[in-house]
Amino acid sequence: MSDFYDILGVSKSANANEIKRAYRKIAMKYHPDRNPDNKEAEKKFKEAAEAYSVLSDEGKRRQYDQFGHSAFNGMGGQSGFNSMNMDDIFSQFGDIFGGNNPFESFFGGGRSSSRPRAGADLKVKIVVSYKDIVNGGEKKLKIKRMKRAEGLTLATCPMCGGSGQVTKVTNSFLGQMRSTSICPQCKGYGKVVDKIPAGANKDGMKSVEETIKIKIPTGVEDGNYMTLDSQGNEDINGQAGDLYVFFEEESHEFFSRYGNDVLLQVVLGYSQAVFGDKIDIPTINGTAKLKIPSGIQPGQILRVKGKGFPLIGKSRRGDQLVKIQIDVPSKLNREEKKSTEDLLRIQKGKEIKFQRFED
Ligand SMILES: [Zn+2]
């Protein structure tokens, strides 16, 4: 993939306005309504949107400047991780074209081309544990998709005669008005279902259950997704839409996630906090030693380096942050009771400290 700055034709020091202007220019030029069925233009249009999605976001831009594409592209290959589809582009950056989309007025209605592209896209989710996120690996996923039934035959659409479009002529005092729209009977295919094989629905489709293997990118986060080209539903021509696999993090009994760091709370005994200790703590894929300094306070946070989540596409890992709490027992055994009473006697009359209420 080319450099995002090169794609938009701006310098590395370009400001937000220059980036927006550059993107708008390219998006207009390669807009799908202006370049129907032009794969090259569609590619350029998507590339520009991808570049803009990163460079227009201050945080993402900083990450990109630092790590390059690998900051966003953990999957490699072309069905890229986080790669965008047309709907994303329009839903996210539609406003770039101005309050109302100029193409609607220039080209008469919507961006949908008059020919259907393929069957519907599918969205599925895959639940990954923290362990999966650290170790990567493969997971099997069962999906249900609609496929063109075997033996299905098509006939030319009687309504549009195969053109996929219908032209309506209305007479007015200004003369004849013609308007063209997608054929409602064949939805633009130009063909309709003729012979439906047994077991297929009225659209000539069959629901099929398939098992696919998903490679889990290490460091993947809740809400990240992967696009699998042509693994969605098929249309009557056998052309499939895409499959979007959304990652969902499984919540953990005591770990939680903050960016690439793992958070854990440890509850220490009073004496441990006073004298310090060396303890074993769980990590997301094993255990680690943690040195508790003497006199540690509740709420204090200790950092265990390199025990967090991997950065996408990197071997570097975040840290584990350990928040300290102190256990105040409500039940004591005889021995504990005795020494605590001793302590009470010693500390009796000790001055009480007052502090500002802070969270
Ligand atoms: Zn038709």
CSV table of N, CA and C and ligand atoms in Angstrom, one decimal, residues 157 159-160 164 183 185-186 190, ligand 1:
chain,number,residue,atom,x,y,z
A,157,CYS,N,-36.0,-10.8,-17.9
A,157,CYS,CA,-37.1,-10.1,-17.2
A,157,CYS,C,-38.2,-9.6,-18.2
A,159,MET,N,-40.4,-7.5,-17.6
A,159,MET,CA,-40.8,-6.1,-17.4
A,159,MET,C,-39.9,-5.1,-18.1
A,160,CYS,N,-38.6,-5.4,-18.1
A,160,CYS,CA,-37.6,-4.5,-18.7
A,160,CYS,C,-36.9,-5.0,-19.9
A,164,GLY,N,-32.7,-4.1,-17.2
A,164,GLY,CA,-32.5,-3.8,-15.8
A,164,GLY,C,-33.1,-2.4,-15.5
A,183,CYS,N,-35.4,-1.4,-12.6
A,183,CYS,CA,-36.6,-2.2,-12.8
A,183,CYS,C,-37.0,-2.8,-11.5
A,185,GLN,N,-39.1,-5.2,-10.9
A,185,GLN,CA,-39.3,-6.7,-10.9
A,185,GLN,C,-38.0,-7.5,-10.8
A,186,CYS,N,-37.0,-7.1,-11.5
A,186,CYS,CA,-35.7,-7.8,-11.4
A,186,CYS,C,-34.7,-7.1,-10.6
A,190,GLY,N,-32.0,-7.7,-14.9
A,190,GLY,CA,-32.4,-8.0,-16.2
A,190,GLY,C,-32.9,-9.4,-16.4
B,1,ZN,ZN,-36.4,-6.1,-15.1
